[in-house]
Amino acid sequence: MKIAFTAAGTTWESMIDPRFGRTEFFIVYNDETQEVSVVDNSAVKNEAHGAGTATAQKIFEIKPDVLITGNGPGENAATALKQLNMKIFVNAHNMTIKEAYENYKNGKLQSL
Amino acid sequence: MSSERINEIVILSGKGGTGKTSIAAAFSVLAGEEAVIADCDVDAANMHLLLKPDFAGSLDFFSGELAVLNQDVCIRCGKCADVCRFNAIPFIENQYTISPLDCEGCGYCEKVCPSFAIVMKERKSGKVYTSTIKTGGIMVHARLDIAAENSGKLVAKVKKDAKDLAKAGNKEYIIVDGSPGIGCPVVSSLSGANYVVLVTEPTMSGLHDLIRVYEVIKRFRIKAGCIINKSDVNEAQSREIKEFLLAEQIDHLADIPYDSAFSSAMIEGKTVVEIQSPRKAQVEEIWKQIKIITNKNNTI
Amino acid sequence: MINNPPLKIGIASGKGGTGKTLLSTNLAAYLSLTQPTLLVDLDVEEPDDFLFVRGTTQSITDQYKMIPVWDEKACTLCGICSKTCKYHAVIQLGSIILVFKELCHSCYACSELCPAGALPMQKHKMGEIKTITSGNLTFIESRLNIGEEQAVPLIHQTHERVEKTHGDIPLQIFDCPPGTSCPVVASTRNVDFVVLVTEPTPFGLNDLRLAVETMKEIHKPVGVVINRYGIGNSDVEMYCREAGIPVLAKIRYDRRIAELYSNGQLVYDKIEDMQTSLDNIIKAIQNVVRKN
């Protein structure tokens, strides 16, 4: 299973980026192969508007089974994400990626 | 508490003129060197008048795109003007010219130009500043060029710089003076916040706008508190606002009665907590309360 | 009267909350006592003039913008549309094309550049224009639907409507959106004169300066009304004197105005000095416009 985190950095110790549309990175963890990869989303900084839909297009290319983030996607992004068969967990801000993963494993994150 | 866990507090109001900036500036003075200040109300940036930043660091800011036409290459075929839905490419004195005020940066003209005379360039829309303010604290703020528009991108940039500085300086708080309205900049002001302080006033439009902006806050599941400013101007409207707060479980932080202390302070270039009036103790008390609420939220 | 074009006055301010609505509604109501007057609320994102105008609704019309609509059958999934759209209003998720109406600027690029013709443009309701009459006063409210990001097209449509159907009303007052960006420019472009409402404080002065610069950019004659006069200092007056901008009126701070306003009531018939102020404003504007 592929789990994607919105992340403010590129390591397991980085903080969750609470934003979906303007997240700087995605950290993608495959819990079967235990592979970790990083997807750079920082180009979204240059978007004046429409960051949410631009990032939704990006996450579609990653095709994760689970998305873990902070505030949750905005209205437009949420509409786009409905097209993906993906579980979304929110309220993981103020956690590191590692902590967010543990909380997710223990069923402590709120699902959308 | 890890140094990366910073309390981000956003001050918002659906409509202008409620005293949002005066209150945000007062909190900024009270927080002193514990906080980095981010002025995201770039349409009507006024915080600098009270906090006296030194404008030490500045950087041009670009947002959106603008079509630029190279007259040397243009063959005057007019295809660009034909497809432009914004009438932004008038034919003046025998040549096609881009009117920057009308160009929406859609890039259609660039795509249809057979002689590659049009390129889309980033549009300069203002400057972002990093300053030290009178308390010794740090502030990130922006100034828009004339007729340039605020955007989610600009707000995100101001907040990102503030966050980086807060991390580097081991600060506890980021105080954000949020954008007005309910559009993209507000969403950007809110994202990543730990707590929202709503400043409203007891008028019909005050409540109407409060309800609209709270819809956005709710969507992002951020805890909020509310200050009713000039609460004594209309007791009935004040009561109605309080009922709304109760129903939505928004913390009712305080009622601040109309007080000329706010404008007296402003005229001296000060915040209300820097001159003597009953408002000084009251605003100090509200800030203390906000610190308690946000620290408690953070340790759960 | 027939050959005289109407006098169009824009009421604007650098930021919200300075008294734009107070001035627009009272000026319009007062002037309508003696002549046909039009009030247009162009603050389409937060229109609230309606709180102060009571009358009979004459019409409500839906206003549209054009947006692309995906024709799944015709689509070849080539991806040109999502690469073309600078606003990310059209995105491709695998075999699906999604259009985000609110983000769309109606530029037509995706639609007309689609090789398969799979994105025809269609009407999409973005707001409505309501016409209300009350005696000599005609009131037009233009309201953008929540979530719509583009105020400018609706403002243009409202101006067009006014020109087409109300060109015969000699006095026209436009309550403009606050700020200094595109919506204000669109609102004030075809008015004869812009009244900038401010207050006599450092915040007021700062916002006024920005508003004056914006109006200079589009070459509009301006005058200033100082609201809540007495609460601050004289810096705004000094600035106006130095910049050669006429101060049309000073509306003294009066707690009764704040109270009446908070309840959605007009003040010109209840506060003694108000009518003098309104008279001074209109006379000063007529003088300037006549000279030009």
XYZ file of C-alpha atoms in Angstrom:
704
model
C 0.000 0.000 0.000
C 1.242 3.463 -0.926
C 0.921 6.244 1.658
C 1.569 9.867 0.673
C 2.277 12.620 3.197
C 2.215 16.357 2.507
C 5.629 17.340 3.815
C 7.602 20.495 4.567
C 10.895 18.632 4.034
C 12.319 15.509 2.470
C 13.041 13.212 5.408
C 11.144 10.981 7.796
C 11.811 13.601 10.496
C 10.384 16.499 8.453
C 7.191 18.170 9.589
C 3.880 17.545 7.879
C 3.034 20.470 5.606
C -0.492 21.304 6.798
C -1.390 22.560 3.329
C -2.474 20.328 0.514
C -2.416 22.633 -2.528
C 0.764 24.440 -1.596
C 2.642 21.570 0.016
C 6.313 21.683 -0.874
C 6.881 17.935 -1.052
C 5.131 14.623 -0.958
C 6.860 11.839 0.916
C 5.592 8.530 -0.411
C 5.985 5.380 1.655
C 5.230 1.912 0.386
C 4.656 -0.241 3.450
C 5.022 -3.508 1.547
C 8.413 -2.797 0.030
C 9.312 -0.252 2.771
C 10.459 2.067 0.031
C 10.427 5.813 0.640
C 10.424 8.320 -2.191
C 10.135 12.092 -2.362
C 8.114 14.042 -4.919
C 9.038 17.691 -5.303
C 5.947 19.910 -5.571
C 7.726 23.221 -4.975
C 6.964 24.483 -8.493
C 3.467 25.226 -7.172
C 4.997 28.257 -5.443
C 4.806 30.003 -8.806
C 1.049 29.579 -9.148
C -0.893 32.708 -8.232
C -4.174 30.794 -8.131
C -5.322 27.231 -8.679
C -2.613 25.607 -6.548
C -5.127 23.069 -5.250
C -6.096 21.678 -8.643
C -2.492 21.747 -9.894
C -1.416 19.636 -6.907
C -4.377 17.292 -7.328
C -3.074 16.545 -10.809
C 0.335 15.776 -9.297
C -1.059 13.387 -6.697
C -2.968 11.597 -9.425
C 0.386 10.699 -10.988
C 1.589 9.281 -7.646
C -1.625 7.284 -7.180
C -1.356 6.635 -3.438
C -3.903 4.565 -1.530
C -3.756 6.880 1.460
C -3.088 10.612 1.768
C -2.078 12.094 5.127
C -2.176 15.866 5.513
C -3.030 18.695 7.925
C -5.865 21.098 7.190
C -7.233 18.973 4.408
C -7.718 19.968 0.787
C -9.666 23.088 -0.159
C -12.925 22.947 -2.046
C -11.574 22.623 -5.586
C -8.878 20.127 -4.656
C -11.413 18.046 -2.724
C -13.599 17.818 -5.837
C -10.641 16.613 -7.875
C -9.544 14.098 -5.242
C -12.976 12.490 -5.297
C -11.947 11.055 -8.665
C -9.193 9.109 -6.981
C -9.892 6.027 -4.983
C -7.963 7.222 -1.993
C -8.477 7.520 1.762
C -7.640 10.956 3.166
C -6.553 11.528 6.761
C -6.298 15.030 8.190
C -5.254 16.913 11.339
C -1.699 15.624 11.211
C -0.175 19.090 11.441
C 2.398 19.719 14.143
C 3.616 16.155 13.665
C 6.711 14.824 11.963
C 6.116 12.391 9.091
C 7.196 9.580 11.423
C 4.734 10.621 14.139
C 1.967 11.030 11.606
C 2.623 7.524 10.304
C 2.538 6.063 13.825
C -0.665 7.910 14.635
C -2.169 6.678 11.402
C -1.167 3.080 12.221
C -2.764 3.416 15.656
C -5.956 4.765 14.151
C -5.512 8.158 15.780
C -5.900 10.311 12.678
C -9.229 11.685 11.607
C -10.390 10.456 8.227
C -12.188 12.739 5.785
C 8.348 21.206 22.793
C 10.306 20.864 19.586
C 11.523 24.129 18.158
C 9.692 23.397 14.924
C 6.305 23.473 16.638
C 5.299 27.013 16.279
C 1.918 28.406 17.177
C 0.513 30.169 14.167
C -2.272 32.577 15.084
C -4.272 34.262 12.331
C -6.336 37.392 12.930
C -9.270 37.663 10.519
C -12.427 39.645 9.877
C -14.837 39.180 7.030
C -15.169 42.905 6.421
C -12.907 45.918 6.749
C -12.931 48.510 9.475
C -13.571 46.229 12.440
C -10.221 46.946 14.126
C -8.533 43.725 13.054
C -5.180 45.301 12.275
C -5.146 47.415 15.455
C -5.690 44.295 17.512
C -3.195 42.174 15.570
C -0.587 44.918 16.012
C -1.269 45.075 19.755
C -0.726 41.313 20.040
C 2.494 41.719 18.077
C 3.804 44.259 20.573
C 2.810 42.042 23.503
C 4.501 39.002 21.957
C 7.673 41.065 21.360
C 10.606 38.877 20.433
C 8.637 35.665 20.993
C 6.899 36.080 17.653
C 7.420 36.678 13.975
C 4.740 38.891 12.439
C 3.288 38.247 8.973
C 1.175 40.992 7.420
C -0.982 39.197 4.843
C -3.526 42.007 4.544
C -1.529 43.294 1.582
C -4.462 45.095 -0.068
C -4.595 47.500 2.841
C -1.307 46.905 4.612
C -1.384 49.165 7.648
C 0.419 47.235 10.339
C 3.720 48.916 9.518
C 2.281 52.242 10.667
C 2.106 50.919 14.232
C 5.017 48.483 14.318
C 7.609 50.671 12.544
C 9.510 48.079 10.514
C 12.889 49.119 9.098
C 12.277 47.675 5.573
C 15.818 46.233 5.793
C 15.416 43.349 3.358
C 13.379 43.602 0.156
C 12.723 41.374 -2.811
C 10.639 41.862 -5.970
C 7.588 39.676 -6.100
C 6.054 38.196 -9.239
C 2.550 36.855 -9.589
C 0.697 35.608 -12.621
C 1.811 36.308 -16.157
C 1.643 39.090 -18.680
C 1.868 38.937 -22.476
C 4.816 40.872 -23.914
C 4.851 41.686 -27.638
C 8.043 42.162 -29.629
C 7.236 44.793 -32.273
C 10.336 43.895 -34.327
C 9.001 40.416 -35.014
C 5.275 41.199 -35.180
C 3.772 40.853 -38.658
C 0.554 42.744 -37.687
C -1.687 39.836 -38.603
C -4.032 40.579 -35.688
C -4.640 36.971 -34.697
C -3.718 37.781 -31.091
C -6.253 40.587 -30.869
C -8.910 38.353 -32.435
C -8.603 35.661 -29.781
C -8.124 37.946 -26.777
C -11.383 37.979 -24.795
C -10.192 40.787 -22.526
C -9.709 43.445 -25.244
C -6.170 43.709 -24.014
C -4.502 44.024 -27.443
C -5.737 47.257 -29.079
C -4.428 48.421 -32.482
C -2.900 51.823 -31.812
C -0.870 53.899 -34.293
C -0.459 51.054 -36.702
C 0.655 48.493 -34.189
C -0.815 45.989 -31.775
C -0.027 46.822 -28.169
C -0.643 44.894 -24.950
C -2.564 46.809 -22.311
C -1.146 45.475 -19.014
C -4.188 46.665 -17.045
C -6.469 44.442 -19.141
C -4.231 41.416 -19.777
C -5.291 38.449 -17.662
C -2.239 36.373 -18.524
C -4.177 33.526 -20.149
C -1.521 32.996 -22.816
C -3.949 32.404 -25.689
C -2.297 35.089 -27.831
C 1.120 33.514 -27.392
C -0.274 30.202 -28.624
C -1.804 31.594 -31.848
C 0.937 34.036 -32.866
C 2.462 32.681 -36.123
C 5.659 34.730 -35.818
C 6.393 33.995 -32.141
C 6.257 37.690 -31.359
C 4.492 37.204 -28.031
C 5.989 35.667 -24.931
C 4.399 35.287 -21.522
C 6.497 36.832 -18.787
C 6.076 36.792 -15.049
C 4.275 39.884 -13.888
C 5.992 41.941 -11.193
C 3.325 42.723 -8.664
C 5.138 44.193 -5.690
C 7.791 43.732 -3.067
C 8.153 41.495 -0.033
C 10.040 42.916 2.940
C 11.752 41.414 5.968
C 12.085 43.920 8.772
C 12.986 44.381 12.383
C 10.198 46.225 14.193
C 10.313 48.564 17.149
C 10.078 45.761 19.722
C 13.104 44.026 18.232
C 10.788 41.404 16.766
C 10.754 40.368 13.122
C 8.062 41.164 10.578
C 7.453 39.969 7.024
C 5.263 42.243 4.944
C 4.518 43.218 1.365
C 3.595 46.164 -0.783
C 1.564 45.688 -3.954
C 2.175 47.720 -7.081
C -0.670 49.953 -8.238
C -3.625 47.921 -9.544
C -1.799 44.668 -8.746
C -3.802 42.022 -7.004
C -3.225 40.010 -3.858
C -3.057 36.276 -4.451
C -2.781 33.004 -2.628
C 0.768 32.898 -3.896
C 1.795 36.176 -2.280
C 0.204 35.258 1.046
C 1.908 31.854 0.932
C 5.241 33.570 0.279
C 4.850 36.001 3.206
C 3.855 33.165 5.517
C 6.639 30.879 4.339
C 9.290 33.540 4.961
C 7.776 34.192 8.397
C 7.834 30.499 9.214
C 11.449 30.056 8.122
C 12.471 33.023 10.268
C 10.479 31.710 13.217
C 12.177 28.330 12.942
C 15.624 29.833 12.580
C 15.079 32.128 15.537
C 13.386 29.524 17.741
C 10.251 31.653 18.064
C 7.087 30.449 19.709
C 4.522 32.332 17.679
C 3.686 33.566 14.240
C 1.062 36.289 14.285
C -0.676 36.680 10.933
C -2.783 39.710 10.000
C -5.072 37.895 7.557
C -6.492 38.991 4.220
C -10.046 40.318 3.914
C -12.882 38.600 2.044
C -13.376 34.876 1.538
C -11.336 34.140 -1.595
C -8.045 32.451 -2.382
C -5.845 34.789 -0.243
C -7.930 34.046 2.862
C -7.623 30.317 2.317
C -3.897 30.813 1.987
C -3.795 32.962 5.175
C -5.558 30.219 7.072
C -3.718 27.135 5.964
C -1.343 25.891 8.607
C -2.877 28.012 11.357
C -3.327 26.661 14.873
C -5.862 29.223 15.952
C -7.948 31.950 14.358
C -8.961 35.142 16.119
C -12.012 36.701 14.469
C -12.561 40.402 14.981
C -16.091 41.563 14.263
C -18.406 44.444 15.061
C -22.087 44.421 16.013
C -23.595 45.620 12.754
C -25.819 43.796 10.303
C -23.007 43.464 7.808
C -20.558 42.468 10.567
C -22.497 39.318 11.438
C -23.251 38.538 7.792
C -19.546 38.630 6.904
C -18.557 36.735 10.065
C -20.770 33.823 9.083
C -19.325 33.771 5.568
C -15.706 33.758 6.672
C -16.368 31.153 9.373
C -17.551 28.738 6.659
C -14.011 28.810 5.279
C -12.436 28.281 8.721
C -14.714 25.356 9.444
C -13.724 23.690 6.219
C -10.112 23.601 7.430
C -11.056 22.452 10.953
C -9.182 25.236 12.713
C -10.223 26.305 16.214
C -11.397 29.878 16.441
C -12.135 32.592 18.955
C -13.937 35.874 18.459
C -13.554 39.425 19.700
C -16.594 41.664 19.369
C -15.185 45.137 18.889
C -17.261 48.292 19.539
C -19.642 45.870 21.253
C -21.711 48.609 22.886
C -22.687 50.307 19.619
C -25.549 47.858 19.209
C -26.345 45.555 22.114
C -28.976 43.586 20.210
C -26.600 42.814 17.333
C -23.918 41.904 19.885
C -26.247 39.367 21.456
C -27.001 37.869 18.083
C -23.294 37.437 17.378
C -22.833 35.734 20.759
C -25.595 33.275 19.957
C -23.816 32.423 16.723
C -20.520 31.902 18.593
C -22.180 29.602 21.077
C -23.890 27.554 18.393
C -20.650 27.094 16.480
C -18.473 26.522 19.578
C -16.291 29.503 18.825
C -14.484 30.854 21.922
C -15.943 34.215 22.878
C -12.697 35.975 23.769
C -13.958 39.437 24.679
C -16.316 42.336 24.181
C -14.383 45.522 23.597
C -16.526 48.648 23.966
C -16.057 51.571 21.572
C -12.996 53.435 22.813
C -11.204 56.372 21.246
C -8.010 54.956 22.778
C -7.516 52.938 19.567
C -7.388 56.010 17.343
C -5.491 58.101 19.917
C -2.814 55.424 20.021
C -2.806 55.126 16.236
C -2.149 58.840 15.829
C 0.942 58.498 17.993
C 2.007 55.560 15.824
C 1.380 53.214 18.729
C -0.809 50.247 19.510
C -3.506 50.425 22.148
C -1.334 48.563 24.696
C 1.333 51.265 24.553
C -0.803 54.073 25.953
C -2.737 54.311 29.196
C -6.426 53.337 28.958
C -8.637 50.521 30.239
C -8.098 48.824 26.841
C -4.444 48.167 27.683
C -5.234 45.696 30.473
C -8.091 44.200 28.493
C -6.077 43.458 25.349
C -3.214 42.094 27.498
C -5.703 39.755 29.132
C -7.020 38.553 25.737
C -3.498 37.836 24.507
C -2.775 35.856 27.699
C -5.938 33.850 27.123
C -4.975 33.102 23.500
C -1.541 31.895 24.625
C -3.141 29.510 27.105
C -5.610 28.150 24.539
C -3.023 27.621 21.806
C -0.434 26.014 24.087
C -3.029 23.630 25.408
C -4.106 22.682 21.867
C -0.527 22.062 20.917
C 0.275 19.569 23.662
C -2.665 17.292 22.957
C -32.591 66.251 -20.523
C -32.505 63.800 -23.409
C -29.242 65.059 -24.897
C -27.453 65.417 -21.594
C -25.397 62.392 -20.655
C -25.894 61.360 -17.024
C -23.494 62.383 -14.277
C -21.744 59.240 -13.073
C -20.142 59.305 -9.637
C -18.046 56.477 -8.221
C -17.732 56.077 -4.447
C -14.547 54.230 -3.499
C -11.984 53.847 -0.733
C -8.566 52.291 -0.262
C -9.950 49.744 2.181
C -13.252 48.570 3.570
C -15.030 49.969 6.591
C -14.453 53.665 5.970
C -18.057 54.625 5.228
C -18.461 53.956 1.520
C -21.838 52.310 1.976
C -22.991 55.021 4.390
C -22.171 57.741 1.882
C -23.482 55.952 -1.223
C -26.859 55.053 0.236
C -27.470 58.391 1.929
C -26.338 60.449 -1.035
C -28.569 58.472 -3.397
C -31.608 58.553 -1.120
C -31.218 62.270 -0.447
C -30.731 63.227 -4.100
C -33.707 61.127 -5.130
C -35.955 63.421 -3.080
C -35.615 66.036 -5.829
C -34.655 64.140 -8.999
C -34.474 60.659 -10.501
C -31.356 58.971 -9.121
C -29.676 55.647 -9.724
C -27.680 53.747 -7.091
C -25.597 50.790 -8.234
C -23.910 48.464 -5.741
C -20.795 47.190 -7.499
C -19.207 45.709 -4.383
C -20.233 42.386 -5.891
C -18.442 40.187 -3.374
C -19.993 41.824 -0.317
C -22.938 43.923 -1.475
C -24.707 45.497 1.486
C -26.371 48.663 0.197
C -29.577 46.608 0.127
C -29.698 46.761 3.924
C -30.523 50.468 3.603
C -32.840 50.550 0.602
C -36.438 49.499 0.917
C -38.475 49.364 -2.259
C -40.208 47.187 -4.811
C -38.264 44.547 -6.662
C -38.723 45.078 -10.409
C -36.544 42.338 -11.790
C -33.887 39.782 -10.980
C -31.752 38.545 -13.847
C -29.190 35.777 -13.834
C -25.740 36.760 -15.042
C -23.527 34.324 -16.850
C -19.956 33.758 -17.766
C -18.801 31.304 -20.398
C -17.004 28.162 -19.328
C -15.810 25.040 -21.155
C -17.791 21.845 -20.689
C -16.169 18.491 -21.306
C -17.592 16.318 -24.062
C -16.336 12.900 -23.030
C -17.287 11.201 -26.303
C -15.412 13.641 -28.508
C -12.331 13.834 -26.268
C -9.124 12.085 -27.374
C -7.353 12.723 -24.047
C -4.485 14.512 -25.786
C -3.899 16.730 -22.738
C -3.576 20.035 -24.608
C -6.359 21.665 -22.586
C -4.834 21.095 -19.165
C -1.432 22.257 -20.424
C -3.008 25.364 -21.976
C -4.947 26.562 -18.933
C -2.804 28.955 -16.918
C -5.302 28.963 -14.076
C -5.454 25.200 -13.512
C -9.170 25.411 -14.103
C -8.969 22.463 -16.500
C -7.077 19.395 -15.320
C -6.678 15.906 -16.632
C -6.796 12.985 -14.214
C -6.084 9.925 -16.297
C -9.080 9.467 -18.555
C -11.094 12.271 -16.971
C -11.067 16.007 -17.681
C -12.293 18.205 -14.844
C -13.342 21.839 -15.255
C -13.337 24.140 -12.229
C -15.856 26.812 -13.092
C -14.871 29.260 -10.385
C -11.223 29.280 -11.437
C -12.066 29.799 -15.132
C -11.347 33.257 -16.603
C -13.377 32.595 -19.790
C -10.339 33.050 -22.045
C -11.605 30.365 -24.491
C -8.056 29.039 -25.096
C -8.719 25.443 -24.019
C -11.961 25.327 -25.980
C -10.688 26.773 -29.239
C -7.313 25.026 -29.155
C -8.860 21.610 -28.533
C -8.225 19.627 -31.741
C -11.282 17.436 -31.117
C -13.706 20.222 -30.244
C -14.379 18.446 -26.973
C -14.614 21.534 -24.775
C -17.487 23.654 -26.126
C -18.186 26.859 -24.191
C -21.434 27.081 -22.265
C -23.200 29.579 -20.053
C -22.566 29.310 -16.332
C -24.434 31.414 -13.796
C -21.992 33.500 -11.756
C -24.338 35.928 -10.062
C -27.401 38.093 -10.470
C -28.487 41.664 -10.972
C -31.487 42.868 -9.040
C -33.414 46.055 -9.785
C -35.412 47.737 -7.042
C -37.313 51.006 -7.206
C -38.346 53.284 -4.384
C -39.940 56.560 -5.484
C -37.424 58.432 -7.617
C -34.660 56.044 -6.682
C -33.662 53.124 -8.861
C -31.363 50.701 -7.080
C -29.338 48.023 -8.818
C -27.573 45.357 -6.857
C -24.986 43.179 -8.518
C -24.119 40.063 -6.535
C -21.470 37.449 -7.234
C -22.167 33.875 -6.172
C -20.098 32.612 -3.245
C -16.992 30.788 -4.436
C -16.730 32.705 -7.720
C -13.289 34.277 -8.025
C -13.819 36.689 -10.907
C -15.541 39.922 -9.934
C -14.497 41.928 -12.998
C -16.728 40.296 -15.666
C -19.824 40.846 -13.527
C -18.863 44.478 -12.928
C -18.502 45.003 -16.693
C -21.885 43.394 -17.310
C -23.485 45.621 -14.705
C -22.072 48.757 -16.336
C -23.367 47.574 -19.710
C -26.807 46.967 -18.269
C -26.891 50.442 -16.730
C -25.896 52.061 -20.003
C -28.479 50.144 -21.961
C -31.504 50.437 -19.718
C -30.922 53.363 -17.376
C -29.029 55.859 -19.531
C -31.882 58.342 -18.998
C -31.394 58.692 -15.238
C -29.481 61.979 -14.842
C -27.682 61.135 -11.599
C -25.889 57.844 -11.158
C -23.986 56.711 -8.074
C -21.754 53.640 -8.143
C -20.718 52.072 -4.830
C -17.388 50.469 -5.769
C -15.510 47.580 -4.171
C -12.809 48.546 -1.668
C -9.098 48.290 -2.410
C -6.870 49.312 -5.292
C -6.903 46.308 -7.618
C -8.721 45.251 -10.796
C -12.319 45.326 -9.474
C -11.970 48.991 -8.477
C -10.415 49.881 -11.803
C -13.260 48.096 -13.615
C -15.869 49.825 -11.446
C -14.573 53.350 -11.905
C -13.464 53.249 -15.522
C -16.479 54.961 -17.030
C -17.473 57.303 -14.215
C -16.971 61.065 -14.430
C -15.738 61.566 -10.907
C -14.550 59.429 -7.998
C -15.260 60.241 -4.367
C -12.720 58.631 -2.042
C -14.035 58.059 1.459
C -11.478 58.012 4.247
C -11.079 58.658 7.948
C -8.722 61.110 9.629
C -6.280 58.538 11.014
C -2.884 57.193 9.936
C -4.573 54.051 8.540
C -7.055 56.200 6.651
C -4.312 58.376 5.186
C -2.209 55.405 4.115
C -5.134 53.783 2.309
C -6.189 57.095 0.774
C -2.729 57.622 -0.710
C -2.900 54.237 -2.437
C -6.401 54.920 -3.733
C -5.330 58.322 -5.102
C -2.391 56.709 -6.937
C -4.695 54.125 -8.491
C -7.108 56.793 -9.704
C -4.201 58.795 -11.144
C -3.231 55.728 -13.123
C -6.619 55.735 -14.863
C -6.841 59.548 -15.033
C -9.954 60.101 -12.929
C -10.730 63.362 -11.161
C -11.090 62.693 -7.435
C -12.374 64.362 -4.302
C -12.198 63.244 -0.690
C -14.861 62.860 1.974
C -13.495 62.565 5.491
C -15.766 60.366 7.554
C -15.699 60.179 11.374
C -14.191 63.654 11.373
C -12.834 64.569 14.799
C -11.600 61.147 15.897
C -8.082 61.623 14.595
C -5.720 64.334 13.429
C -5.378 66.740 10.525
C -2.857 64.776 8.450
C -5.449 63.738 5.857
C -6.430 67.381 5.300
C -2.808 68.400 5.041
C -2.145 65.670 2.519
C -5.130 66.718 0.400
C -4.028 70.345 0.469
C -0.500 69.459 -0.621
C -1.675 67.057 -3.312
C -4.278 69.533 -4.578
C -7.201 67.198 -3.948
C -10.473 68.881 -2.923
C -12.023 67.875 0.395
C -15.723 67.728 -0.487
C -17.104 67.227 2.999
C -16.239 66.292 6.545
C -18.754 64.056 8.276
C -18.300 64.581 11.991
C -17.999 61.462 14.177
C -21.352 60.983 15.850
C -22.219 57.937 17.881
C -25.815 58.178 16.607
C -24.591 57.595 13.031
C -22.845 54.391 14.127
C -25.973 53.229 15.928
C -28.394 54.004 13.088
C -26.029 52.418 10.591
C -25.662 49.233 12.641
C -29.442 48.827 12.422
C -29.613 49.337 8.669
C -31.055 52.855 8.812
C -30.345 55.904 6.686
C -29.073 58.954 8.526
C -29.517 61.971 6.219
C -32.980 62.731 7.603
C -31.976 62.224 11.228
C -28.565 63.884 11.621
C -28.663 67.691 11.214
C -25.360 68.365 9.382
C -25.692 65.454 7.013
C -27.790 67.209 4.346
C -25.385 70.144 4.215
C -22.525 67.708 3.682
C -24.392 65.896 0.914
C -25.290 69.207 -0.776
C -21.654 70.303 -0.652
C -20.476 67.025 -2.157
C -22.822 67.111 -5.130
C -22.224 70.806 -5.838
C -18.466 70.377 -5.761
C -18.641 67.411 -8.134
C -20.909 69.237 -10.573
C -18.454 72.140 -10.653
C -15.472 69.951 -11.405
C -17.243 67.911 -14.074
C -18.653 71.022 -15.757
C -15.159 72.520 -15.983
C -13.809 69.402 -17.620
